[in-house]
Tab-separated table of C-alpha atoms and ligand atoms in Angstrom:
chain	number	residue	atom	x	y	z
A	26	UNK	CA	29.923	-25.315	18.809
A	27	UNK	CA	26.311	-26.514	19.172
A	28	UNK	CA	25.184	-28.749	21.986
A	29	UNK	CA	21.785	-30.471	22.089
A	30	UNK	CA	20.956	-30.283	25.787
A	31	UNK	CA	17.526	-31.859	25.895
A	32	UNK	CA	14.773	-33.185	23.631
A	33	UNK	CA	11.084	-33.267	24.474
A	34	UNK	CA	9.357	-35.110	21.648
A	35	UNK	CA	10.959	-33.453	18.632
A	36	UNK	CA	11.382	-30.080	20.401
A	37	UNK	CA	15.057	-29.207	20.867
A	38	UNK	CA	16.679	-27.287	23.739
A	39	UNK	CA	20.154	-26.372	22.525
A	40	UNK	CA	23.118	-24.087	23.053
A	41	UNK	CA	25.361	-22.524	20.430
A	42	UNK	CA	28.656	-21.175	21.745
A	43	UNK	CA	30.113	-18.446	19.512
A	44	UNK	CA	32.970	-15.943	19.747
A	45	UNK	CA	30.333	-13.311	20.579
A	46	UNK	CA	28.750	-15.287	23.404
A	47	UNK	CA	26.358	-18.165	23.949
A	48	UNK	CA	22.948	-18.512	22.290
A	49	UNK	CA	20.382	-20.491	24.287
A	50	UNK	CA	17.821	-22.117	21.982
A	51	UNK	CA	15.028	-22.073	20.966
A	52	UNK	CA	15.796	-18.423	20.210
A	53	UNK	CA	14.007	-15.593	18.436
A	54	UNK	CA	16.446	-13.293	16.629
A	55	UNK	CA	15.412	-9.643	16.670
A	56	UNK	CA	15.412	-8.150	13.173
A	57	UNK	CA	17.432	-4.964	12.691
A	58	UNK	CA	17.261	-4.539	8.923
A	59	UNK	CA	19.857	-1.787	8.484
A	60	UNK	CA	21.719	-2.515	11.736
A	61	UNK	CA	18.911	-0.948	13.775
A	62	UNK	CA	15.605	-2.292	15.058
A	63	UNK	CA	12.986	-0.088	13.412
A	64	UNK	CA	11.109	1.980	15.998
A	65	UNK	CA	13.985	3.951	17.559
A	66	UNK	CA	15.267	0.949	19.521
A	67	UNK	CA	18.928	1.096	20.610
A	68	UNK	CA	21.302	-1.745	21.433
A	69	UNK	CA	21.031	-0.684	25.110
A	70	UNK	CA	17.293	-1.345	24.780
A	71	UNK	CA	18.018	-4.769	23.276
A	72	UNK	CA	20.130	-5.715	26.293
A	73	UNK	CA	17.284	-4.490	28.534
A	74	UNK	CA	14.648	-6.704	26.837
A	75	UNK	CA	16.735	-9.898	26.788
A	76	UNK	CA	17.705	-10.030	23.104
A	77	UNK	CA	20.223	-12.787	22.397
A	78	UNK	CA	20.837	-12.342	18.665
A	79	UNK	CA	20.429	-9.330	16.405
A	80	UNK	CA	19.804	-9.958	12.697
A	81	UNK	CA	21.001	-7.539	10.024
A	82	UNK	CA	20.318	-7.582	6.286
A	83	UNK	CA	23.307	-7.949	3.987
A	84	UNK	CA	21.608	-6.484	0.923
A	85	UNK	CA	20.451	-3.343	2.756
A	86	UNK	CA	23.853	-2.698	4.353
A	87	UNK	CA	25.637	-3.349	1.053
A	88	UNK	CA	23.595	-0.759	-0.897
A	89	UNK	CA	23.674	1.706	1.999
A	90	UNK	CA	26.050	2.529	3.892
A	91	UNK	CA	28.344	-0.076	2.377
A	92	UNK	CA	30.053	-3.114	3.904
A	93	UNK	CA	33.553	-1.858	3.032
A	94	UNK	CA	33.011	1.242	5.144
A	95	UNK	CA	31.675	-0.891	8.012
A	96	UNK	CA	34.738	-3.148	7.785
A	97	UNK	CA	36.995	-0.088	7.881
A	98	UNK	CA	35.177	1.034	11.036
A	99	UNK	CA	35.937	-2.335	12.653
A	100	UNK	CA	32.887	-4.436	11.715
A	101	UNK	CA	29.194	-4.418	12.482
A	102	UNK	CA	29.557	-5.209	16.200
A	103	UNK	CA	31.716	-2.156	16.764
A	104	UNK	CA	29.653	0.003	14.378
A	105	UNK	CA	26.357	-0.552	16.227
A	106	UNK	CA	27.904	-1.164	19.674
A	107	UNK	CA	26.502	-4.674	20.120
A	108	UNK	CA	28.780	-7.345	21.602
A	109	UNK	CA	26.373	-10.302	21.402
A	110	UNK	CA	25.836	-12.553	18.367
A	111	UNK	CA	24.710	-11.103	15.031
A	112	UNK	CA	23.311	-13.140	12.143
A	113	UNK	CA	23.443	-11.673	8.652
A	114	UNK	CA	21.215	-13.015	5.911
A	115	UNK	CA	22.799	-13.628	2.512
A	116	UNK	CA	21.042	-10.850	0.642
A	117	UNK	CA	19.360	-13.461	-1.545
A	118	UNK	CA	15.853	-12.861	-0.269
A	119	UNK	CA	16.036	-9.091	-0.857
A	120	UNK	CA	17.708	-9.518	-4.255
A	121	UNK	CA	14.797	-11.722	-5.310
A	122	UNK	CA	12.047	-9.649	-3.679
A	123	UNK	CA	13.149	-5.974	-3.658
A	124	UNK	CA	15.713	-5.360	-6.359
A	125	UNK	CA	14.655	-4.541	-9.902
A	126	UNK	CA	15.622	-6.038	-13.266
A	127	UNK	CA	17.102	-9.287	-12.040
A	128	UNK	CA	19.027	-11.604	-14.275
A	129	UNK	CA	19.909	-15.000	-12.804
A	130	UNK	CA	22.928	-16.845	-14.178
A	131	UNK	CA	25.088	-19.668	-12.876
A	132	UNK	CA	27.610	-17.109	-11.553
A	133	UNK	CA	24.993	-15.138	-9.611
A	134	UNK	CA	22.401	-12.393	-9.995
A	135	UNK	CA	22.631	-8.969	-11.693
A	136	UNK	CA	20.172	-6.395	-10.462
A	137	UNK	CA	19.585	-2.693	-9.838
A	138	UNK	CA	19.685	-1.227	-6.343
A	139	UNK	CA	16.216	-0.250	-5.071
A	140	UNK	CA	17.807	2.911	-3.596
A	141	UNK	CA	19.562	4.524	-6.554
A	142	UNK	CA	19.223	2.109	-9.479
A	143	UNK	CA	22.960	1.318	-9.427
A	144	UNK	CA	23.822	-1.972	-11.177
A	145	UNK	CA	25.028	-4.631	-8.734
A	146	UNK	CA	26.173	-8.227	-9.201
A	147	UNK	CA	25.858	-10.670	-6.335
A	148	UNK	CA	26.780	-14.351	-6.334
A	149	UNK	CA	27.890	-16.747	-3.590
A	150	UNK	CA	31.411	-15.270	-3.407
A	151	UNK	CA	30.173	-11.645	-3.279
A	152	UNK	CA	27.623	-12.469	-0.565
A	153	UNK	CA	30.298	-14.182	1.559
A	154	UNK	CA	32.686	-11.256	1.037
A	155	UNK	CA	30.058	-8.724	2.141
A	156	UNK	CA	29.134	-10.777	5.215
A	157	UNK	CA	32.819	-11.216	6.022
A	158	UNK	CA	33.292	-7.435	5.794
A	159	UNK	CA	30.373	-7.000	8.205
A	160	UNK	CA	32.011	-9.572	10.523
A	161	UNK	CA	28.745	-11.131	11.701
A	162	UNK	CA	28.768	-14.151	14.001
A	163	UNK	CA	26.674	-16.281	11.619
A	164	UNK	CA	26.620	-15.844	7.837
A	165	UNK	CA	23.876	-17.327	5.692
A	166	UNK	CA	24.550	-19.089	2.395
A	167	UNK	CA	23.508	-17.313	-0.809
A	168	UNK	CA	20.537	-19.188	-2.260
A	169	UNK	CA	17.959	-18.635	-4.934
A	170	UNK	CA	14.545	-17.780	-3.525
A	171	UNK	CA	12.172	-19.325	-6.059
A	172	UNK	CA	8.787	-17.691	-6.687
A	173	UNK	CA	5.671	-19.173	-5.072
A	174	UNK	CA	4.084	-21.023	-6.700
A	175	UNK	CA	6.733	-22.435	-9.032
A	176	UNK	CA	6.559	-25.435	-11.374
A	177	UNK	CA	8.251	-28.639	-10.305
A	178	UNK	CA	10.849	-28.314	-13.066
A	179	UNK	CA	11.680	-24.717	-12.081
A	180	UNK	CA	11.990	-25.746	-8.435
A	181	UNK	CA	14.291	-28.688	-9.164
A	182	UNK	CA	16.636	-26.569	-11.324
A	183	UNK	CA	16.624	-23.796	-8.725
A	184	UNK	CA	17.415	-26.163	-5.831
A	185	UNK	CA	20.238	-27.794	-7.824
A	186	UNK	CA	21.755	-24.358	-8.411
A	187	UNK	CA	21.340	-23.483	-4.709
A	188	UNK	CA	23.370	-26.627	-3.870
A	189	UNK	CA	26.156	-25.627	-6.280
A	190	UNK	CA	26.086	-22.105	-4.791
A	191	UNK	CA	26.329	-23.561	-1.268
A	192	UNK	CA	29.529	-25.412	-2.204
A	193	UNK	CA	30.958	-22.126	-3.508
A	194	UNK	CA	29.860	-20.295	-0.322
A	195	UNK	CA	31.609	-22.861	1.867
A	196	UNK	CA	34.826	-22.618	-0.136
A	197	UNK	CA	34.806	-18.802	-0.150
A	198	UNK	CA	34.035	-18.570	3.578
A	199	UNK	CA	36.984	-20.862	4.345
A	200	UNK	CA	39.247	-18.621	2.271
A	201	UNK	CA	37.959	-15.409	3.873
A	202	UNK	CA	38.226	-16.778	7.422
A	203	UNK	CA	41.912	-17.546	6.794
A	204	UNK	CA	42.831	-14.007	5.672
A	205	UNK	CA	44.870	-11.876	8.041
A	206	UNK	CA	42.589	-8.819	8.095
A	207	UNK	CA	39.264	-10.660	8.454
A	208	UNK	CA	36.951	-8.966	10.987
A	209	UNK	CA	35.674	-12.291	12.406
A	210	UNK	CA	37.873	-15.253	11.404
A	211	UNK	CA	35.494	-17.551	13.316
A	212	UNK	CA	32.434	-16.664	11.219
A	213	UNK	CA	29.949	-19.558	11.045
A	214	UNK	CA	28.066	-20.622	7.907
A	215	UNK	CA	24.471	-21.891	7.812
A	216	UNK	CA	23.151	-23.617	4.669
A	217	UNK	CA	19.564	-23.195	3.456
A	218	UNK	CA	17.119	-25.916	2.456
A	219	UNK	CA	14.776	-25.030	-0.409
A	220	UNK	CA	12.172	-26.895	-2.468
A	221	UNK	CA	8.933	-24.980	-1.952
A	222	UNK	CA	6.073	-27.323	-1.070
A	223	UNK	CA	7.510	-30.323	-2.986
A	224	UNK	CA	8.307	-32.711	-0.110
A	225	UNK	CA	10.557	-35.024	-2.131
A	226	UNK	CA	12.686	-32.141	-3.438
A	227	UNK	CA	12.951	-30.716	0.108
A	228	UNK	CA	13.970	-34.097	1.568
A	229	UNK	CA	16.566	-34.868	-1.130
A	230	UNK	CA	18.028	-31.380	-0.703
A	231	UNK	CA	18.078	-31.711	3.103
A	232	UNK	CA	20.040	-34.963	2.774
A	233	UNK	CA	22.520	-33.411	0.321
A	234	UNK	CA	23.294	-30.343	2.421
A	235	UNK	CA	23.415	-32.322	5.687
A	236	UNK	CA	26.470	-34.122	4.287
A	237	UNK	CA	28.304	-30.815	3.836
A	238	UNK	CA	29.119	-30.438	7.552
A	239	UNK	CA	27.933	-26.847	7.955
A	240	UNK	CA	27.550	-24.979	11.268
A	241	UNK	CA	23.750	-24.901	11.020
A	242	UNK	CA	20.828	-25.508	8.698
A	243	UNK	CA	17.985	-23.219	7.739
A	244	UNK	CA	14.686	-23.885	6.034
A	245	UNK	CA	13.997	-21.119	3.551
A	246	UNK	CA	11.211	-20.372	1.129
A	247	UNK	CA	8.366	-20.933	3.609
A	248	UNK	CA	5.884	-18.314	4.849
A	249	UNK	CA	5.782	-16.978	1.293
A	250	UNK	CA	2.079	-17.480	0.659
A	251	UNK	CA	1.418	-21.157	1.400
A	252	UNK	CA	-1.031	-22.017	4.211
A	253	UNK	CA	0.166	-22.590	7.786
A	254	UNK	CA	-0.911	-26.228	7.470
A	255	UNK	CA	1.274	-26.655	4.365
A	256	UNK	CA	4.197	-25.063	6.208
A	257	UNK	CA	3.805	-27.380	9.225
A	258	UNK	CA	3.525	-30.353	6.884
A	259	UNK	CA	6.802	-29.419	5.150
A	260	UNK	CA	8.477	-29.107	8.570
A	261	UNK	CA	7.121	-32.527	9.599
A	262	UNK	CA	8.583	-34.029	6.446
A	263	UNK	CA	11.897	-32.137	6.182
A	264	UNK	CA	13.282	-31.426	9.685
A	265	UNK	CA	13.948	-35.155	10.422
A	266	UNK	CA	16.443	-35.132	7.511
A	267	UNK	CA	18.470	-32.228	8.935
A	268	UNK	CA	21.107	-33.010	11.595
A	269	UNK	CA	19.594	-32.628	15.070
A	270	UNK	CA	23.010	-31.910	16.565
A	271	UNK	CA	23.151	-28.611	14.605
A	272	UNK	CA	20.958	-25.474	14.823
A	273	UNK	CA	17.674	-25.711	12.862
A	274	UNK	CA	16.524	-22.300	11.653
A	275	UNK	CA	13.135	-21.501	10.114
A	276	UNK	CA	13.638	-18.245	8.220
A	277	UNK	CA	11.150	-15.383	8.465
A	278	UNK	CA	8.643	-17.106	10.788
A	279	UNK	CA	6.396	-15.954	12.326
A	280	UNK	CA	3.458	-15.392	14.690
A	281	UNK	CA	3.749	-16.669	18.279
A	282	UNK	CA	1.540	-19.637	17.295
A	283	UNK	CA	3.730	-20.414	14.230
A	284	UNK	CA	6.787	-20.439	16.514
A	285	UNK	CA	5.160	-22.665	19.136
A	286	UNK	CA	4.076	-25.153	16.432
A	287	UNK	CA	7.504	-25.114	14.735
A	288	UNK	CA	9.429	-25.658	17.997
A	289	UNK	CA	7.344	-28.817	18.445
A	290	UNK	CA	8.608	-29.912	15.012
A	291	UNK	CA	12.299	-29.489	15.922
A	292	UNK	CA	13.063	-25.880	14.911
A	293	UNK	CA	15.184	-23.832	17.328
A	294	UNK	CA	16.141	-20.578	15.516
A	295	UNK	CA	13.590	-17.995	14.348
A	296	UNK	CA	13.407	-14.462	13.012
A	297	UNK	CA	10.507	-12.326	11.862
A	298	UNK	CA	9.577	-8.686	11.388
A	299	UNK	CA	6.075	-9.172	12.886
A	300	UNK	CA	6.761	-7.940	16.455
A	301	UNK	CA	8.503	-4.795	15.217
A	302	UNK	CA	6.218	-4.067	12.253
A	303	UNK	CA	3.054	-4.691	14.282
A	304	UNK	CA	4.432	-2.635	17.170
A	305	UNK	CA	5.003	0.329	14.871
A	306	UNK	CA	1.319	0.119	13.947
A	307	UNK	CA	0.176	-0.043	17.572
A	308	UNK	CA	-0.626	-3.763	17.474
A	309	UNK	CA	0.702	-5.491	20.585
A	310	UNK	CA	0.936	-9.150	21.627
A	311	UNK	CA	-0.303	-10.348	25.014
A	312	UNK	CA	-0.969	-13.735	26.596
A	313	UNK	CA	-4.662	-13.024	26.004
A	314	UNK	CA	-4.385	-12.201	22.318
A	315	UNK	CA	-3.367	-9.189	20.230
A	316	UNK	CA	-4.521	-5.666	21.134
A	317	UNK	CA	-4.910	-2.654	18.861
A	318	UNK	CA	-3.695	0.237	20.997
A	319	UNK	CA	-5.545	2.758	18.818
A	320	UNK	CA	-8.818	1.377	20.145
A	321	UNK	CA	-11.031	4.008	21.847
A	322	UNK	CA	-11.721	1.665	24.762
A	323	UNK	CA	-8.172	2.291	26.040
A	324	UNK	CA	-8.509	6.082	26.274
A	325	UNK	CA	-8.861	6.036	30.082
A	326	UNK	CA	-7.317	2.624	30.733
A	327	UNK	CA	-4.819	2.865	33.608
A	328	UNK	CA	-3.487	-0.662	33.107
A	329	UNK	CA	-0.211	-1.404	31.302
A	330	UNK	CA	-0.397	-3.229	27.930
A	331	UNK	CA	-0.140	-6.477	29.890
A	332	UNK	CA	-0.363	-6.761	33.649
A	333	UNK	CA	2.745	-8.376	35.151
A	334	UNK	CA	4.857	-7.688	32.042
A	335	UNK	CA	8.340	-6.428	32.984
A	336	UNK	CA	9.087	-4.663	29.685
A	337	UNK	CA	10.087	-0.963	29.653
A	338	UNK	CA	6.615	0.040	28.382
A	339	UNK	CA	4.580	-1.920	30.921
A	340	UNK	CA	6.855	-1.035	33.856
A	341	UNK	CA	6.086	2.662	33.438
A	342	UNK	CA	3.155	3.538	31.163
A	343	UNK	CA	-0.599	3.078	30.880
A	344	UNK	CA	-2.557	1.942	27.848
A	345	UNK	CA	-4.211	5.368	27.853
A	346	UNK	CA	-0.893	7.203	27.539
A	347	UNK	CA	0.440	4.847	24.855
A	348	UNK	CA	-2.801	5.250	22.867
A	349	UNK	CA	-2.452	9.024	23.151
A	350	UNK	CA	1.170	8.904	21.915
A	351	UNK	CA	0.195	6.752	18.930
A	352	UNK	CA	-2.731	9.038	18.035
A	353	UNK	CA	-0.440	12.087	18.310
A	354	UNK	CA	2.121	10.267	16.100
A	355	UNK	CA	4.783	10.644	18.790
A	356	UNK	CA	7.734	8.334	18.136
A	357	UNK	CA	7.684	7.218	21.783
A	358	UNK	CA	4.346	5.460	21.261
A	359	UNK	CA	5.713	3.337	18.448
A	360	UNK	CA	8.932	2.687	20.361
A	361	UNK	CA	7.117	1.468	23.504
A	362	UNK	CA	4.912	-0.911	21.465
A	363	UNK	CA	7.971	-2.351	19.655
A	364	UNK	CA	9.828	-2.845	22.963
A	365	UNK	CA	6.813	-4.605	24.479
A	366	UNK	CA	6.420	-6.910	21.462
A	367	UNK	CA	10.092	-7.910	21.327
A	368	UNK	CA	10.061	-8.492	25.080
A	369	UNK	CA	6.942	-10.647	24.625
A	370	UNK	CA	8.685	-12.788	21.989
A	371	UNK	CA	11.976	-13.018	23.930
A	372	UNK	CA	10.112	-13.977	27.112
A	373	UNK	CA	8.036	-16.594	25.283
A	374	UNK	CA	11.271	-18.184	24.000
A	375	UNK	CA	12.604	-18.311	27.551
A	376	UNK	CA	9.367	-20.026	28.715
A	377	UNK	CA	9.700	-22.473	25.794
A	378	UNK	CA	13.265	-23.376	26.862
A	379	UNK	CA	12.165	-24.011	30.450
A	380	UNK	CA	9.162	-26.091	29.325
A	381	UNK	CA	11.399	-28.322	27.148
A	382	UNK	CA	13.929	-28.704	29.970
A	383	UNK	CA	11.116	-29.794	32.279
A	384	UNK	CA	9.662	-32.200	29.709
A	385	UNK	CA	6.273	-30.439	29.508
A	386	UNK	CA	6.518	-28.681	26.168
A	387	UNK	CA	3.275	-30.027	24.667
A	388	UNK	CA	1.281	-28.988	27.727
A	389	UNK	CA	2.892	-25.533	27.774
A	390	UNK	CA	2.273	-25.023	24.043
A	391	UNK	CA	-1.397	-25.984	24.249
A	392	UNK	CA	-1.999	-23.678	27.224
A	393	UNK	CA	-0.142	-20.761	25.646
A	394	UNK	CA	-2.053	-21.042	22.375
A	395	UNK	CA	-5.396	-21.416	24.160
A	396	UNK	CA	-4.662	-18.226	26.146
A	397	UNK	CA	-3.784	-16.202	23.057
A	398	UNK	CA	-6.952	-17.389	21.281
A	399	UNK	CA	-9.103	-16.139	24.177
A	400	UNK	CA	-10.131	-12.873	22.598
B	30	ZN	ZN1	5.135	-5.092	28.232
């Protein structure tokens, strides 16, 4: 059940109550591809850094270790010992980006696993079945992720198929949720808006899926190579046609600035691999811009990554030590940078929520961006 608590301009402060607890929005979901945040981060760590939602990838878990095995164990929550909400993607994005030898038909997609070459078929029903086996809190609809750029004709055909697939997803999810041995019979379903950078296709699709009474709505197929300005423009045009009394999720985005700009345009769910991937490479976010912890100027720096930061890295360790760990390729160095980055994102989302509640979002956003551009 989603409740829109407050609006400040278009920015939404919401709350989604689920069987696995309440999600306060805007929220940044922390990406754990194969049911683990890369960088040796445990679910105890996630609780420590204020993570609300963990995101796992359906495709990855399906090809290894297998969703049937995870269901037999009792579902993903039990498997990874995480009792807060989990969102699973549909597998679509990985099928269209990672898997080899794809063949798209009305029924679904045939492809070869990127792990062992095994032939796999995935359509709307299969994706829903896998996500039901995982027992996530929120399942994503199976959509086609069109290439960028795509011709108008290709995009229109692709979006029409995505709509037909969404109807099949909804029907299959209803069936699965009613079965006796379902891991999470209260699983929610979010639909996905597509249409690339064609505003009229995006808007028509947003209107169509809004009528389907889903639990939430995502905007997919952005941050795939178009400019930031194009992405913001598409959000300006499309978000007003999605129901504001449901979650609005921008998939795979982005930098702190992208998030701040998108919140202003009415988005309140985000996920991205940037904080974890950058952390693993020693790149850390601060309120004064990004730092490269490999830099020689930190070799005798006694300060934490960011002064005043309450993350597990900054509470205990100096920049000099973290730089040393990274140079020595010690896993702890990577882990501390990932923890700091996720804490930075989670904390920024908490500041965003407070700013919206207090009706000063625009002012907060401008100040935050100006600070990060300092360097
Ligand atoms: Zn920190």
